[in-house]
Coordinates of C-alpha atoms and ligand atoms in Angstrom, one line a residue:
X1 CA 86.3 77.9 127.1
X2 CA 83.4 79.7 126.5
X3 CA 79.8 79.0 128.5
X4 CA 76.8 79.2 126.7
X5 CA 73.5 80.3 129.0
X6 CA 70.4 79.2 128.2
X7 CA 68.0 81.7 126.1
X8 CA 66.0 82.9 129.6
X9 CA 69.0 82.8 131.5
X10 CA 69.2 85.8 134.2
X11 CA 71.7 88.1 135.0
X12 CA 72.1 86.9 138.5
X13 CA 73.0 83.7 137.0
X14 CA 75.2 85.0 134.7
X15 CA 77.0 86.4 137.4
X16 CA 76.8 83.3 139.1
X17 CA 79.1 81.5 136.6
X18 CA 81.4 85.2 136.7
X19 CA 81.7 84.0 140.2
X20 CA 82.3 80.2 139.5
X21 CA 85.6 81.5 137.4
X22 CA 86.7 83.8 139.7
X23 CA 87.3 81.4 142.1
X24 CA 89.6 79.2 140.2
X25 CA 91.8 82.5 139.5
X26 CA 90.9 83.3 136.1
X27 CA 87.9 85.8 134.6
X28 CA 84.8 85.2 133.0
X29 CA 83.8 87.8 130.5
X30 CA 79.9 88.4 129.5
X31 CA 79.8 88.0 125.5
X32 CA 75.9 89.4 125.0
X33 CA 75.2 87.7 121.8
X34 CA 72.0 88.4 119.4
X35 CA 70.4 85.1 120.8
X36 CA 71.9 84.5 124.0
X37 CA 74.4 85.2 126.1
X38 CA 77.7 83.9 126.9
X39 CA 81.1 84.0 129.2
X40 CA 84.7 83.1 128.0
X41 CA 86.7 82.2 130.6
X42 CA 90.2 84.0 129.9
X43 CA 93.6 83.7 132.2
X44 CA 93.7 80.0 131.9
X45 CA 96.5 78.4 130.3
X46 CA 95.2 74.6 130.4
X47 CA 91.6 72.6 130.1
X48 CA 89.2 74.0 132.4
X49 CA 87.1 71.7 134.5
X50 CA 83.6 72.2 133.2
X51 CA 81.3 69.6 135.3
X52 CA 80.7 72.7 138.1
X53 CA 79.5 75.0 135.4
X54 CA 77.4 72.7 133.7
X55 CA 75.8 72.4 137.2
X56 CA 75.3 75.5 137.4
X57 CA 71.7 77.4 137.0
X58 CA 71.2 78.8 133.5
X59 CA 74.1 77.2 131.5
X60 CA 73.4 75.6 128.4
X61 CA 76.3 74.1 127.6
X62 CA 80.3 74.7 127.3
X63 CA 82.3 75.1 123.7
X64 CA 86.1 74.7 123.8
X65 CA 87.9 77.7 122.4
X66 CA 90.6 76.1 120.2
X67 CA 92.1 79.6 119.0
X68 CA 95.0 81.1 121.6
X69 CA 93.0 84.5 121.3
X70 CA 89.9 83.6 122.9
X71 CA 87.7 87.3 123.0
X72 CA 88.2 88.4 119.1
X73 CA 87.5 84.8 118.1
X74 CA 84.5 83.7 116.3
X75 CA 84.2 80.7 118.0
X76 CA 83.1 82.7 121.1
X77 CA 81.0 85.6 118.9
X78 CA 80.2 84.0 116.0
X79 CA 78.0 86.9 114.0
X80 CA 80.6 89.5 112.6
X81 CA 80.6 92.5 115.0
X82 CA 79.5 96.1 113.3
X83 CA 80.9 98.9 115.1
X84 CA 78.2 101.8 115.1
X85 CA 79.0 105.5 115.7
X86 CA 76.6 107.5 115.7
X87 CA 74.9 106.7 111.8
X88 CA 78.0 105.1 110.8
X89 CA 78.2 101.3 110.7
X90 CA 81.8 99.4 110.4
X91 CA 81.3 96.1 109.3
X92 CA 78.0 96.2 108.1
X93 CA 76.8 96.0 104.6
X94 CA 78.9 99.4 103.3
X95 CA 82.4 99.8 103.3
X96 CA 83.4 103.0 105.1
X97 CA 85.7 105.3 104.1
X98 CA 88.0 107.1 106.3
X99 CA 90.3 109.7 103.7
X100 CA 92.2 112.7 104.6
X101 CA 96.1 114.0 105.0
X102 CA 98.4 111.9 106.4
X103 CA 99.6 114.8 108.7
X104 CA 97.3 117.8 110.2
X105 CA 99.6 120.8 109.2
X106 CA 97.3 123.9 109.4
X107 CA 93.4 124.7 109.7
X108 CA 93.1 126.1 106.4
X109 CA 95.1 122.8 104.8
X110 CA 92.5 120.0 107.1
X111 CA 89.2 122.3 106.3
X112 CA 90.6 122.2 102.6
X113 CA 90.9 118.4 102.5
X114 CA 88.2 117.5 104.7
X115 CA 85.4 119.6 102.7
X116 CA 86.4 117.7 99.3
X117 CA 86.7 114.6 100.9
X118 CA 83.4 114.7 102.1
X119 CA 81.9 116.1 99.1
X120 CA 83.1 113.1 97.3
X121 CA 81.8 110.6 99.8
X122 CA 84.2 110.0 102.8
X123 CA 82.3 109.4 105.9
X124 CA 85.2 109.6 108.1
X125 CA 88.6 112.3 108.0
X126 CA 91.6 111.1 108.9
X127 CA 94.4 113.1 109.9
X128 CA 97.8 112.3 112.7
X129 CA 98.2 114.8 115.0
X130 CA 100.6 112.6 116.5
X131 CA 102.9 111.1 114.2
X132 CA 105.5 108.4 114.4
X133 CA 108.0 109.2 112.1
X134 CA 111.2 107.0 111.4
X135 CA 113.5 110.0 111.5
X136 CA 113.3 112.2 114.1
X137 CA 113.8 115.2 112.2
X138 CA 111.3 114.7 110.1
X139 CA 108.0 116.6 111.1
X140 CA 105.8 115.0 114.3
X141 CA 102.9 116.8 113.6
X142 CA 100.7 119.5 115.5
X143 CA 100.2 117.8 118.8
X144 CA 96.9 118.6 120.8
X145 CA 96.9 121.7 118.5
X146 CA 95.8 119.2 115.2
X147 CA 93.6 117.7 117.3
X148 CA 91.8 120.9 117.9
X149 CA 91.9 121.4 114.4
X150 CA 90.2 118.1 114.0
X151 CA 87.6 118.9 116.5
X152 CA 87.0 122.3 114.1
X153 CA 86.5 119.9 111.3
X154 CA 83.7 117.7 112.8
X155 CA 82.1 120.9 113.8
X156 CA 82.1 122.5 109.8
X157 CA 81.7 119.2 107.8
X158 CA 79.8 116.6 110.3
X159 CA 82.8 114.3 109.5
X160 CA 83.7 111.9 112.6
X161 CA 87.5 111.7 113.1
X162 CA 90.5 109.1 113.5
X163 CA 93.8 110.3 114.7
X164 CA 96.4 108.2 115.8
X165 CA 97.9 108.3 119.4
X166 CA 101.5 106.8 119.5
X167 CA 101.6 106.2 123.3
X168 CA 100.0 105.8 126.5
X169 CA 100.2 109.1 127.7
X170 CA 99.2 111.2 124.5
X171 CA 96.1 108.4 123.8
X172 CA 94.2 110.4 127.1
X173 CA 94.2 113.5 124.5
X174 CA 93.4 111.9 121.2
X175 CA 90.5 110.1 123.1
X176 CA 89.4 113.7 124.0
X177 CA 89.2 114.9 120.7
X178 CA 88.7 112.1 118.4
X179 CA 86.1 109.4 117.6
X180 CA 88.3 106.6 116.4
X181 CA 91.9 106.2 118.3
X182 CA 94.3 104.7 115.8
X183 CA 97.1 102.6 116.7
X184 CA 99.9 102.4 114.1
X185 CA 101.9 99.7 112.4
X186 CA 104.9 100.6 114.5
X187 CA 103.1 100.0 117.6
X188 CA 101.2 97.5 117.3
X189 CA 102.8 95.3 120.2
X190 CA 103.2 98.2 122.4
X191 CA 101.4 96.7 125.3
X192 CA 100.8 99.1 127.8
X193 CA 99.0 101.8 124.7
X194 CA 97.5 98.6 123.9
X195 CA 96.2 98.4 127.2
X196 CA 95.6 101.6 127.8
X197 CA 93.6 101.8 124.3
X198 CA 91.6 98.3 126.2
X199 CA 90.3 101.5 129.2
X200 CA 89.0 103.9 126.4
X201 CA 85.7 105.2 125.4
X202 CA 86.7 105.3 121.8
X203 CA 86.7 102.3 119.4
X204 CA 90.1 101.4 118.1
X205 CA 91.6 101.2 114.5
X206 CA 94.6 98.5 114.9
X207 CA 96.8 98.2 112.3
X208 CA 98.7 95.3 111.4
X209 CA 102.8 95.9 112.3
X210 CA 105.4 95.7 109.0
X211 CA 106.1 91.6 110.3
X212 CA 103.4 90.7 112.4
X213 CA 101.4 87.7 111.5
X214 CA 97.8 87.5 111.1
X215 CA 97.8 85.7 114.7
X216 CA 100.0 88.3 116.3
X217 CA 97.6 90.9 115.1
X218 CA 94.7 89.2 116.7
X219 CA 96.5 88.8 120.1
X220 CA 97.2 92.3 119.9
X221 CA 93.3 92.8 119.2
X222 CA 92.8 90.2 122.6
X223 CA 94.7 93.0 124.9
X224 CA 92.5 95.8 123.6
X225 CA 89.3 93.6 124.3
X226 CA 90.7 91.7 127.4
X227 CA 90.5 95.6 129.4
X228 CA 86.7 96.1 128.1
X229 CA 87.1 97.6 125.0
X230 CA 85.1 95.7 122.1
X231 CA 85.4 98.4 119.8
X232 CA 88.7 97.2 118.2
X233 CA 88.8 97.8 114.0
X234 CA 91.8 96.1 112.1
X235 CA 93.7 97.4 109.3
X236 CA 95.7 95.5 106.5
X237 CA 98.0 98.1 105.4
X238 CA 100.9 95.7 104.1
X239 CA 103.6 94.4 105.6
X240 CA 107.2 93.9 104.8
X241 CA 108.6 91.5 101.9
X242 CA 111.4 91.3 99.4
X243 CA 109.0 93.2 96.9
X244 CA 110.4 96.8 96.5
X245 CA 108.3 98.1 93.7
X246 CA 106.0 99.1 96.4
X247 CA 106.4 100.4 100.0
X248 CA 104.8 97.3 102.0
X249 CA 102.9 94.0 100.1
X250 CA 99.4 94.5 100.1
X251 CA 98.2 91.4 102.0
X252 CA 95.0 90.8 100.3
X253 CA 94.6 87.4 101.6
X254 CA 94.3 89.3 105.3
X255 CA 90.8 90.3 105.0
X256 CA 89.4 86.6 104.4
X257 CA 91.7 84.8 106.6
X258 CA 90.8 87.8 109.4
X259 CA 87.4 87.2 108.6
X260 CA 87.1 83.8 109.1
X261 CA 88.9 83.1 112.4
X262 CA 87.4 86.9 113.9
X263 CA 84.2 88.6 114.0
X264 CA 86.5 91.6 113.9
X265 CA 85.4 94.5 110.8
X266 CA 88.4 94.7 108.8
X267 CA 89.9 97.8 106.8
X268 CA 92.5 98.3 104.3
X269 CA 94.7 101.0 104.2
X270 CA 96.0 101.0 100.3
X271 CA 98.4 104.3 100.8
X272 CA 100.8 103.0 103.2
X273 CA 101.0 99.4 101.3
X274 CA 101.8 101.0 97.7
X275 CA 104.0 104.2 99.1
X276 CA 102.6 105.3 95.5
X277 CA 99.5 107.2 94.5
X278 CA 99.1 105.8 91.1
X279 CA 98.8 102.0 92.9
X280 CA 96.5 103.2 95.3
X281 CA 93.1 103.1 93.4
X282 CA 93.7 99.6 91.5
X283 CA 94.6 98.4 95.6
X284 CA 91.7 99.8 96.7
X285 CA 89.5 98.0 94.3
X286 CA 91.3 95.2 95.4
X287 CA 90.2 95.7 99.1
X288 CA 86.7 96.0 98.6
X289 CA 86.6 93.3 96.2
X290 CA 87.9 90.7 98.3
X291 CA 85.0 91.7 101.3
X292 CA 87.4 94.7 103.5
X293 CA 84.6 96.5 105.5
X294 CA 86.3 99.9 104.6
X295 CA 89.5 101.8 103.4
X296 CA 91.8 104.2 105.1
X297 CA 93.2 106.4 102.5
X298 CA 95.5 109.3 102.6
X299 CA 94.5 112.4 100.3
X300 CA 96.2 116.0 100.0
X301 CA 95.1 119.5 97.7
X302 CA 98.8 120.0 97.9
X303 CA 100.9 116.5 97.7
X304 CA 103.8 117.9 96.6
X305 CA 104.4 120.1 99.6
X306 CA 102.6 117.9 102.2
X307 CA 104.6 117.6 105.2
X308 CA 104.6 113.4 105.2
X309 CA 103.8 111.1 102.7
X310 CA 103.0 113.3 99.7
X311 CA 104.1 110.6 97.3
X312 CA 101.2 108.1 97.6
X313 CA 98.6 111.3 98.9
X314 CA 95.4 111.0 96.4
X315 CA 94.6 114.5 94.3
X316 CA 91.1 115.0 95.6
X317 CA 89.9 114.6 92.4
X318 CA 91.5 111.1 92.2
X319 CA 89.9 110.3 95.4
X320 CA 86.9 110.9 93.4
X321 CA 87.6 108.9 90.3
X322 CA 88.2 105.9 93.8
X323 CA 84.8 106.5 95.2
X324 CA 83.5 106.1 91.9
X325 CA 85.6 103.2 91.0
X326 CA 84.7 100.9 94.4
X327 CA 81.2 102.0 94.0
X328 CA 80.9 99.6 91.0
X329 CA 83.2 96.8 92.6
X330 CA 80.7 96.8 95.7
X331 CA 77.3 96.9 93.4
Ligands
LIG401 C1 99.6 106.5 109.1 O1 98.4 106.0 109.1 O2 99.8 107.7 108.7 C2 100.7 105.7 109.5 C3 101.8 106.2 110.0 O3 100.5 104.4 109.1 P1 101.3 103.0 109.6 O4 101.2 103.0 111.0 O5 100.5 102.0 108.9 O6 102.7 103.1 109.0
LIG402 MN1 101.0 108.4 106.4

């Protein structure tokens, strides 16, 4: 349920009706709006009583939440949410887009990438310091060392930076050093990162698992949001099927089912979807058409010898012929 306060409602009474839910045993969570503010009660499982609110100073009035996920609803924040860091705006009128290896394996290789992706118009690098890989011999990446790496490129291009942290342990160093924390496909119901990701300072890029539905996506969104974090940034970057002509399905139909049950932004990652760099720019067209708030795609100088995911790794220069390409999707 979510409580609605009246336009001049104060913060002590706002508190009051944080109180109010706190005594039944559950939590009331402030949801500032651009009008007015609001609490959703979360921790209940049935129909919450609503006469003692309603008597309370300050309410307006009390809305139902229908939806199981209650905090990245839009029936309890109905104007989509932008996420803004520093000039950067997810969700608002430009897509964003976040390009770069999908591995840090040296300086030189992440200062190479990261200058011509930001030459051609990324706003954000991307690069795993920290990667999950499904075999364990195959490279894990640089560790805190990428990340410093990463820090180095902020510092020389003005890039902000997403990394992905795989756990609850290594997210207290990626939170350090980066400005986004991902959270990968494979983890995606890992509860206690999620949690953990819930206590950051950092906003959160959640991708969608191989087989999660939309719904089990959003109530992994909920635990990030339920521990204070409202930061939280999906990411359709396909999921399982009987299709094998490309790594993962693109789900498309993501980004406006997402968008109308969440005011969460919504991203698309085409690389990890198509497994295939020559899909990855008719995909990305794709996303943008169909309203995604930004893109996540992986580019290398050196594809052939990158250290994961070489195969569907953008030559900068077709990175370029992208920007130019969603540039006249968006107009
Ligand atoms: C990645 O972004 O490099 C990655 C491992 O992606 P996903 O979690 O979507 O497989
Ligand atoms: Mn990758």
């Amino acid at each position: 349920m979510l409580v609605v306060m009246k336009n001049d409602a104060t913060e002590v009474q706002v508190q009051a009706v944080i109180r109010e839910i706190e005594s039944w045993g559950f939590r009331g969570i402030p949801m500032p709006g651009a009008q007015r503010i609001a609490v959703c009660i979360v921790g209940n499982t049935g129909a919450v009583d609503d006469s003692r609110l309603l008597a309370l100073d300050g309410v307006k009035e009390t809305i139902p939440v229908t939806k199981p996920y209650k905090l990245v609803s839009r029936e309890t924040h109905p104007q989509s949410t932008i996420i803004a860091i520093g000039d950067i705006k997810i969700g608002g009128e430009e897509p964003v887009i976040m390009a770069g290896p999908c591995a840090v394996e040296s300086e030189e290789q992440a200062l190479t990438i990261a200058h011509l992706v930001k030459q051609y118009g990324a706003q954000i690098f991307r690069g795993g310091a920290f990667k999950p890989r499904t075999s364990p011999y195959s490279f894990q990446g640089l560790g805190e060392e990428g990340l410093k790496i990463l820090k180095k490129v902020r510092s020389k291009t003005g890039l902000l930076i997403v990394s992905e942290a795989t756990d609850h342990i290594n997210i207290e160093i990626v939170e350090q050093y980066g400005d986004i924390i991902q959270i990968g496909a494979r983890n995606m119901q890992n509860y206690s990162l999620l949690r953990r990701a819930g206590r950051a300072s950092k906003p959160i890029l959640l991708k969608r698992g191989f087989a999660a539905t939309i719904g089990e996506l959003l109530m992994s969104a909920e635990y990030i949001m339920s521990e204070g974090n409202t930061q939280v940034i999906l990411c359709e970057r396909g999921i399982r099927t009987f299709a094998d002509n490309t790594r993962s399905t693109l789900d498309l139909s993501a980004i406006p089912s997402i968008k109308e049950v969440s005011h969460l932004p919504v991203v698309v990652d085409p690389s990890h979807a198509a497994g295939r760099r020559e899909y990855v720019i008719p995909l990305s067209k794709g996303a943008i058409a169909v309203g995604a708030d930004g893109l996540l795609v992986e580019v290398h100088h050196d594809p052939s010898h990158a250290l994961s995911d070489g195969m569907q790794s953008l030559y900068p220069k077709q990175f370029e012929k992208l920007m130019r390409e969603i540039e006249s999707i968006r107009r």
